[in-house]
Short mmCIF file of C-alpha atoms and ligand atoms in Angstrom, two decimals:
data_model
loop_
_atom_site.label_atom_id
_atom_site.label_comp_id
_atom_site.label_asym_id
_atom_site.label_seq_id
_atom_site.Cartn_x
_atom_site.Cartn_y
_atom_site.Cartn_z
CA MET A 22 117.38 10.48 -22.07
CA GLY A 23 121.09 9.89 -22.51
CA SER A 24 123.60 11.92 -21.43
CA PRO A 25 123.94 15.25 -22.60
CA LYS A 26 125.78 16.12 -25.78
CA PHE A 27 128.64 19.10 -26.13
CA MET A 28 130.30 21.38 -28.15
CA ARG A 29 133.17 23.49 -28.53
CA PRO A 30 132.05 27.34 -27.81
CA LYS A 31 132.11 29.56 -30.43
CA PRO A 32 135.25 32.13 -30.40
CA ARG A 33 134.54 35.25 -29.03
CA GLY A 34 135.52 38.57 -30.78
CA HIS A 35 138.29 39.76 -28.59
CA GLY A 36 139.10 38.90 -25.01
CA GLY A 37 136.86 36.96 -23.00
CA GLY A 38 137.94 33.71 -21.44
CA GLY A 39 140.62 33.76 -18.64
CA GLY A 40 142.57 30.77 -17.37
CA GLY A 41 144.31 30.04 -20.43
CA GLY A 42 140.51 29.43 -22.49
CA GLY A 43 141.55 33.18 -24.26
CA GLY A 44 138.69 34.57 -26.78
CA VAL A 45 136.75 31.74 -25.93
CA GLU A 46 133.05 31.81 -23.84
CA ARG A 47 134.16 29.95 -20.43
CA SER A 48 131.52 27.78 -19.20
CA PRO A 49 131.00 25.22 -15.65
CA ASN A 50 131.94 22.47 -18.50
CA LEU A 51 135.28 20.85 -19.41
CA TYR A 52 136.21 18.72 -22.14
CA VAL A 53 139.11 16.56 -20.79
CA ALA A 54 141.14 14.93 -23.44
CA ASN A 55 143.66 12.26 -22.42
CA CYS A 56 141.40 11.10 -18.97
CA GLY A 57 139.06 8.17 -19.34
CA PRO A 58 137.92 4.60 -18.75
CA ALA A 59 139.79 3.08 -21.29
CA VAL A 60 143.20 4.60 -20.61
CA GLY A 61 142.37 3.33 -16.93
CA LEU A 62 140.46 6.17 -15.20
CA SER A 63 137.01 5.98 -13.90
CA PHE A 64 134.28 8.02 -14.36
CA ASP A 65 134.00 8.42 -10.59
CA ALA A 66 138.24 8.71 -9.96
CA ILE A 67 138.14 11.72 -12.34
CA ALA A 68 135.07 13.32 -10.24
CA ARG A 69 137.20 12.77 -7.03
CA ALA A 70 140.21 14.38 -8.63
CA PHE A 71 137.91 17.66 -10.61
CA SER A 72 136.28 18.30 -6.99
CA GLU A 73 139.22 19.86 -5.74
CA PHE A 74 137.95 22.88 -7.13
CA GLY A 75 134.13 22.61 -6.63
CA LEU A 76 130.81 20.91 -6.50
CA VAL A 77 131.32 18.40 -9.88
CA THR A 78 128.03 17.34 -11.43
CA GLY A 79 128.53 14.89 -14.15
CA VAL A 80 131.55 13.18 -15.56
CA TYR A 81 130.59 12.08 -18.83
CA ALA A 82 131.72 10.38 -22.33
CA ALA A 83 132.86 13.31 -24.27
CA ASP A 84 132.15 10.61 -27.14
CA GLU A 85 133.03 7.22 -27.95
CA SER A 86 136.75 6.66 -27.24
CA GLY A 87 136.74 6.43 -24.00
CA THR A 88 140.02 8.78 -24.01
CA ARG A 89 137.91 11.91 -23.72
CA VAL A 90 135.79 13.12 -20.81
CA ILE A 91 133.57 16.01 -19.82
CA VAL A 92 133.23 16.62 -16.45
CA SER A 93 130.59 19.74 -15.28
CA PHE A 94 131.02 21.75 -12.51
CA SER A 95 128.25 23.59 -10.73
CA ASP A 96 129.65 26.91 -11.66
CA GLU A 97 132.19 28.64 -13.98
CA GLY A 98 134.43 29.85 -11.39
CA CYS A 99 135.50 25.78 -10.22
CA ALA A 100 135.88 25.24 -13.85
CA ASP A 101 138.51 27.85 -14.42
CA ALA A 102 140.25 26.82 -11.37
CA ALA A 103 140.53 23.30 -12.71
CA PHE A 104 141.64 24.56 -15.82
CA THR A 105 144.19 26.18 -14.64
CA ALA A 106 145.29 23.98 -12.15
CA PHE A 107 145.48 21.06 -14.83
CA ASN A 108 145.24 21.95 -18.52
CA CYS A 109 148.88 20.85 -19.86
CA ARG A 110 150.15 19.34 -16.85
CA PRO A 111 150.81 15.73 -15.47
CA CYS A 112 147.55 15.75 -12.81
CA SER A 113 149.33 13.72 -9.70
CA MET A 114 145.47 12.33 -8.62
CA LEU A 115 145.10 10.60 -12.28
CA ALA A 116 148.10 8.66 -12.63
CA GLY A 117 150.36 11.39 -13.51
CA ARG A 118 148.67 12.04 -16.96
CA PHE A 119 148.87 14.80 -18.95
CA LEU A 120 145.34 16.48 -19.17
CA HIS A 121 144.26 18.94 -22.16
CA ILE A 122 141.45 20.93 -21.34
CA ARG A 123 139.20 23.31 -22.88
CA TYR A 124 135.81 24.54 -22.20
CA SER A 125 132.86 22.98 -23.70
CA VAL A 126 129.10 24.07 -24.14
CA PRO A 127 125.87 21.98 -23.85
CA ARG A 128 125.29 21.10 -27.47
CA PRO A 129 121.73 23.40 -28.65
CA SER A 130 119.07 20.52 -29.02
CA PRO A 131 118.47 20.19 -32.84
CA PRO A 132 115.32 22.50 -33.75
CA VAL A 133 111.84 21.44 -33.25
CA ARG A 134 110.07 21.03 -36.72
CA GLY A 135 107.74 23.70 -37.18
CA HIS A 136 104.43 23.65 -36.71
CA ASP A 137 103.62 23.97 -39.86
CA SER A 138 105.53 21.49 -40.94
CA VAL A 139 104.42 18.48 -43.09
CA GLU A 140 105.91 14.33 -43.15
CA VAL A 141 108.27 14.67 -46.10
CA CYS A 142 107.78 11.59 -48.02
CA LEU A 143 110.59 9.53 -50.49
CA THR A 144 108.38 8.29 -53.42
CA ALA A 145 105.48 8.95 -55.18
CA LYS A 146 103.24 6.35 -53.71
CA GLU A 147 103.46 7.62 -50.25
CA LEU A 148 102.66 11.13 -51.54
CA ASN A 149 99.89 9.23 -53.77
CA ILE A 150 98.89 12.77 -56.16
CA PRO A 151 97.41 11.65 -58.82
CA GLY A 152 99.73 11.83 -62.07
CA LEU A 153 102.77 12.38 -59.98
CA TYR A 154 105.64 10.08 -60.82
CA LEU A 155 109.40 10.10 -59.41
CA PHE A 156 112.14 7.94 -60.93
CA HIS A 157 115.20 7.85 -58.50
CA ASP A 158 118.63 7.78 -60.22
CA PHE A 159 117.06 8.49 -63.80
CA ILE A 160 120.58 9.34 -64.64
CA THR A 161 124.09 8.22 -63.47
CA PRO A 162 126.55 10.71 -61.52
CA LYS A 163 128.82 10.86 -64.91
CA GLU A 164 125.66 11.79 -66.73
CA GLU A 165 124.68 14.14 -64.01
CA GLU A 166 128.59 15.85 -64.17
CA GLU A 167 128.50 15.98 -67.69
CA LEU A 168 125.02 18.01 -67.85
CA LEU A 169 126.23 20.61 -64.75
CA ALA A 170 129.69 20.93 -67.35
CA ALA A 171 127.25 21.73 -70.17
CA VAL A 172 124.72 23.93 -68.66
CA ASP A 173 128.08 25.31 -67.25
CA SER A 174 129.69 26.65 -69.92
CA ARG A 175 126.99 28.22 -71.14
CA THR A 176 125.51 31.88 -70.43
CA TRP A 177 123.14 32.13 -67.19
CA ILE A 178 120.72 34.89 -66.47
CA SER A 179 120.43 36.46 -63.28
CA LEU A 180 117.13 36.57 -61.20
CA ALA A 181 116.57 38.11 -57.68
CA LYS A 182 117.83 35.19 -56.21
CA ARG A 183 118.50 32.78 -58.97
CA ARG A 184 120.06 31.80 -62.17
CA VAL A 185 118.54 30.25 -65.32
CA GLN A 186 119.04 29.33 -68.77
CA HIS A 187 116.11 28.98 -71.22
CA TYR A 188 116.43 26.55 -74.28
CA GLY A 189 113.30 26.11 -77.08
CA TYR A 190 111.41 29.66 -76.42
CA GLU A 191 111.88 31.74 -73.18
CA PHE A 192 110.06 31.60 -69.89
CA CYS A 193 108.40 35.46 -69.59
CA TYR A 194 108.10 35.57 -65.68
CA GLN A 195 105.54 38.52 -66.20
CA THR A 196 103.01 37.01 -67.83
CA ARG A 197 104.31 33.22 -67.15
CA ASN A 198 103.77 32.28 -70.18
CA VAL A 199 106.07 31.70 -73.19
CA ASP A 200 105.64 34.19 -76.49
CA THR A 201 105.34 31.01 -78.91
CA THR A 202 106.47 33.47 -81.87
CA LYS A 203 109.76 33.85 -80.38
CA ARG A 204 111.41 30.48 -80.64
CA LEU A 205 114.94 30.19 -79.86
CA GLY A 206 115.62 26.93 -81.60
CA GLU A 207 116.17 23.31 -80.92
CA LEU A 208 117.17 21.83 -77.26
CA PRO A 209 120.46 21.66 -76.72
CA SER A 210 122.37 17.87 -77.69
CA PHE A 211 123.34 17.55 -74.28
CA VAL A 212 120.13 16.46 -73.40
CA SER A 213 119.17 14.14 -76.38
CA PRO A 214 120.06 11.55 -74.09
CA VAL A 215 117.33 12.55 -71.28
CA LEU A 216 114.72 13.12 -73.92
CA GLU A 217 114.98 9.73 -75.52
CA ARG A 218 114.75 8.08 -71.65
CA ILE A 219 111.90 10.12 -70.80
CA SER A 220 110.10 9.53 -74.20
CA ALA A 221 110.43 5.63 -73.75
CA CYS A 222 109.19 5.81 -70.65
CA THR A 223 106.16 3.20 -70.50
CA ASP A 224 104.75 4.35 -66.91
CA LEU A 225 103.56 7.29 -67.88
CA ASP A 226 99.69 8.19 -68.87
CA CYS A 227 100.84 11.70 -70.85
CA ALA A 228 101.26 11.49 -74.41
CA THR A 229 103.54 14.41 -74.30
CA ALA A 230 106.67 12.82 -73.48
CA ILE A 231 107.88 12.73 -76.70
CA ASN A 232 108.38 16.47 -78.29
CA LEU A 233 109.51 18.31 -75.74
CA ASP A 234 110.39 21.69 -76.96
CA GLN A 235 111.23 24.13 -73.81
CA PHE A 236 113.54 23.94 -71.70
CA THR A 237 114.48 25.70 -68.77
CA VAL A 238 117.63 24.99 -66.23
CA ASN A 239 117.08 26.73 -62.54
CA GLU A 240 120.10 27.28 -60.13
CA TYR A 241 119.32 27.26 -57.04
CA PRO A 242 121.71 28.79 -54.04
CA PRO A 243 121.06 27.08 -50.57
CA GLY A 244 118.14 28.48 -49.10
CA VAL A 245 116.07 29.73 -52.18
CA GLY A 246 113.14 28.14 -52.74
CA LEU A 247 110.27 28.87 -55.72
CA SER A 248 107.12 29.89 -54.70
CA PRO A 249 103.60 27.93 -55.15
CA HIS A 250 101.99 28.05 -58.53
CA ILE A 251 101.21 26.02 -61.14
CA ASP A 252 102.53 25.98 -64.40
CA THR A 253 100.09 28.04 -66.77
CA HIS A 254 97.60 26.18 -68.35
CA SER A 255 97.99 28.00 -71.72
CA ALA A 256 101.58 27.71 -72.08
CA PHE A 257 102.37 24.20 -71.43
CA GLU A 258 101.10 20.93 -72.46
CA ASP A 259 100.13 18.10 -69.67
CA GLY A 260 103.55 16.28 -68.74
CA ILE A 261 106.30 18.49 -67.09
CA PHE A 262 109.57 16.86 -66.71
CA SER A 263 111.77 18.30 -63.80
CA LEU A 264 115.24 16.43 -63.44
CA SER A 265 117.12 17.16 -60.07
CA LEU A 266 120.79 17.46 -60.37
CA ALA A 267 123.91 18.61 -58.02
CA GLY A 268 121.69 19.08 -54.16
CA PRO A 269 118.85 18.08 -52.91
CA CYS A 270 115.26 19.79 -52.24
CA ILE A 271 111.92 19.52 -50.59
CA MET A 272 109.42 19.56 -53.36
CA GLU A 273 105.71 21.03 -51.64
CA PHE A 274 102.43 19.97 -53.12
CA ARG A 275 99.03 21.82 -52.29
CA ARG A 276 95.32 21.56 -53.42
CA TYR A 277 93.12 23.67 -52.61
CA GLN A 278 89.54 22.48 -51.87
CA GLU A 279 86.93 23.47 -53.75
CA GLY A 280 85.39 26.65 -53.17
CA SER A 281 88.77 27.86 -51.62
CA TRP A 282 90.47 28.72 -54.50
CA GLN A 283 91.41 32.15 -55.15
CA SER A 284 92.85 32.02 -58.79
CA ASP A 285 94.15 35.46 -59.18
CA SER A 286 95.58 35.60 -56.62
CA VAL A 287 97.62 32.20 -56.84
CA MET A 288 97.34 30.79 -60.53
CA SER A 289 99.89 33.16 -62.40
CA LYS A 290 102.01 35.11 -59.74
CA ASP A 291 104.91 34.81 -57.89
CA MET A 292 103.81 34.03 -54.08
CA ASN A 293 106.70 35.04 -52.31
CA GLY A 294 104.74 37.26 -50.02
CA GLU A 295 101.55 34.70 -49.03
CA ASP A 296 100.86 33.95 -45.56
CA PRO A 297 100.30 29.80 -45.92
CA GLU A 298 98.47 30.09 -42.51
CA SER A 299 95.91 32.14 -44.36
CA SER A 300 94.63 29.55 -46.58
CA ILE A 301 94.06 26.81 -44.19
CA ASN A 302 91.33 24.85 -46.44
CA PHE A 303 93.81 22.77 -48.92
CA LEU A 304 95.64 19.24 -48.59
CA ARG A 305 99.49 19.75 -48.59
CA ARG A 306 102.18 17.10 -49.20
CA ALA A 307 106.23 17.05 -49.95
CA VAL A 308 108.25 14.60 -50.93
CA TYR A 309 111.76 14.36 -51.09
CA LEU A 310 114.03 14.91 -54.66
CA PRO A 311 117.47 13.33 -54.10
CA PRO A 312 120.22 14.54 -56.77
CA ARG A 313 119.89 12.42 -60.46
CA SER A 314 115.67 12.11 -59.99
CA LEU A 315 113.38 13.17 -62.32
CA LEU A 316 109.90 14.07 -61.10
CA VAL A 317 107.27 14.06 -63.55
CA LEU A 318 103.78 15.72 -63.45
CA SER A 319 100.71 15.16 -65.18
CA GLY A 320 97.09 15.27 -65.13
CA GLU A 321 95.90 16.24 -61.79
CA ALA A 322 99.35 16.83 -60.04
CA ARG A 323 100.10 19.26 -63.38
CA TYR A 324 96.61 20.73 -63.56
CA ALA A 325 95.43 21.50 -59.84
CA TRP A 326 98.42 21.32 -57.06
CA LEU A 327 100.66 23.65 -56.83
CA HIS A 328 104.42 22.90 -56.67
CA TYR A 329 107.12 24.62 -54.62
CA ILE A 330 110.14 24.75 -53.07
CA PRO A 331 110.32 26.15 -49.54
CA HIS A 332 113.09 28.73 -48.82
CA HIS A 333 114.90 26.51 -46.34
CA LYS A 334 118.61 25.64 -45.67
CA VAL A 335 117.66 22.34 -44.02
CA ASP A 336 114.82 20.30 -43.94
CA TYR A 337 113.31 17.27 -41.99
CA VAL A 338 113.16 14.08 -43.67
CA LYS A 339 111.98 11.22 -41.95
CA ASP A 340 113.36 12.98 -38.54
CA ASN A 341 117.24 12.90 -40.41
CA LEU A 342 117.95 17.01 -41.04
CA ILE A 343 119.52 17.13 -45.06
CA ARG A 344 121.39 20.25 -45.36
CA ARG A 345 120.57 21.83 -48.73
CA ALA A 346 123.84 21.42 -51.40
CA LEU A 347 125.85 24.19 -52.38
CA ARG A 348 123.25 24.24 -55.21
CA ARG A 349 120.81 22.88 -57.15
CA VAL A 350 120.07 22.46 -60.29
CA SER A 351 116.93 21.53 -62.35
CA PHE A 352 116.67 20.77 -65.84
CA THR A 353 112.76 20.97 -66.52
CA PHE A 354 111.50 19.68 -70.15
CA ARG A 355 107.53 21.01 -71.35
CA LYS A 356 106.00 21.11 -74.07
CA VAL A 357 104.43 24.88 -75.63
CA ARG A 358 100.97 24.77 -75.85
CA ARG A 359 99.99 25.73 -80.06
CA GLY A 360 95.56 26.32 -78.49
CA PRO A 361 93.69 27.01 -75.55
CA CYS A 362 93.69 24.43 -72.73
CA ARG A 363 91.35 21.84 -72.79
CA CYS A 364 91.64 20.36 -69.55
CA THR A 365 89.29 18.72 -66.79
CA TYR A 366 90.24 21.32 -63.98
CA ILE A 367 88.88 24.32 -65.00
CA GLN A 368 88.78 26.38 -62.27
CA TYR A 369 91.99 26.97 -62.21
CA CYS A 370 92.81 27.23 -65.99
CA ASP A 371 93.57 30.59 -67.77
CA SER A 372 92.44 29.13 -71.45
CA GLN A 373 88.86 28.39 -69.27
CA ARG A 374 88.21 31.29 -66.96
O1 AKG B 420 113.03 23.21 -59.47
C1 AKG B 420 112.16 22.54 -60.53
O2 AKG B 420 112.26 21.10 -60.25
C2 AKG B 420 110.39 23.24 -60.46
C3 AKG B 420 110.64 24.28 -61.33
C4 AKG B 420 109.85 24.74 -61.77
O3 AKG B 420 108.44 24.14 -61.10
C5 AKG B 420 109.31 25.48 -63.00
O4 AKG B 420 110.27 26.00 -63.34
O5 AKG B 420 108.10 25.62 -63.45
FE1 FE2 B 421 106.68 24.36 -61.86
#
């Protein structure tokens, strides 16, 4: 089980702790520095010295130094008395050592993963969605820095929760489509090396890795995600390329089972208000997208799976807690479709319904 973990209490608004711990939450646990086995004081000797003030329920190493311990009392009053007597004083019962004491509180255990969470995969192979590819370290840290500097020197458009930039063609969030008559111009030259690298990817089975003509930059602050959607079939060809920069995220995917698909509610709208529990009839997967990785959605992954980024500030990846960075920026490259979509995923296809 291991010994309990402690932490410094949060400061209280005003007043609060007496016994020299002013403004801090008091507690039956004391953090005692300059005291421990590494300076010749056994846990038993420490317990004996502190028992003078009341029942000591445990003495634990506060860290690995051997010079800092936690002394736990049965109640706060005893801890307060020990604090007053021993803090910043030489302690005759502990070889005359000068003790530095503060209150300490049990560290809350990490939150348990919600029952609705899904195991996060690290690779496309593990994720096992046909047509989905993930290339780690698709660009170097230096390229990442330059790409971020390039977009940061240009004008951002603020949406409700995130900022975007569009190149090639503007993307209209109301219709989730592009107006093909309104071309914004060539894609900026700073993405040319990335586009060349994408078109040279021999592992891909989608034809549109070349001539990509629409580029969207998304900037997500921590905790902001993206609602479940399939990129509108009639708007873009097969092959969607999304490069992650600056921070990581988890991307989740859903594929609704035959007959459970409600195209009107899911296809082209933002799904912020939906209740995930109400739609149990779907397959669900999740993948960790580190900075500098390229995600490719093609075929079934592009046409039939919804993708989204959960609105979380922290994510669990193989039981490790990953905090979202100050921002994640994604570069999404697509090719605008010129005629109706003729995919074989008719139930998800706005051109064929
Ligand atoms: O941020 C991303 O990686 C994905 C963006 C996306 O799915 C979209 O713009 O349609
Ligand atoms: Fe998308």
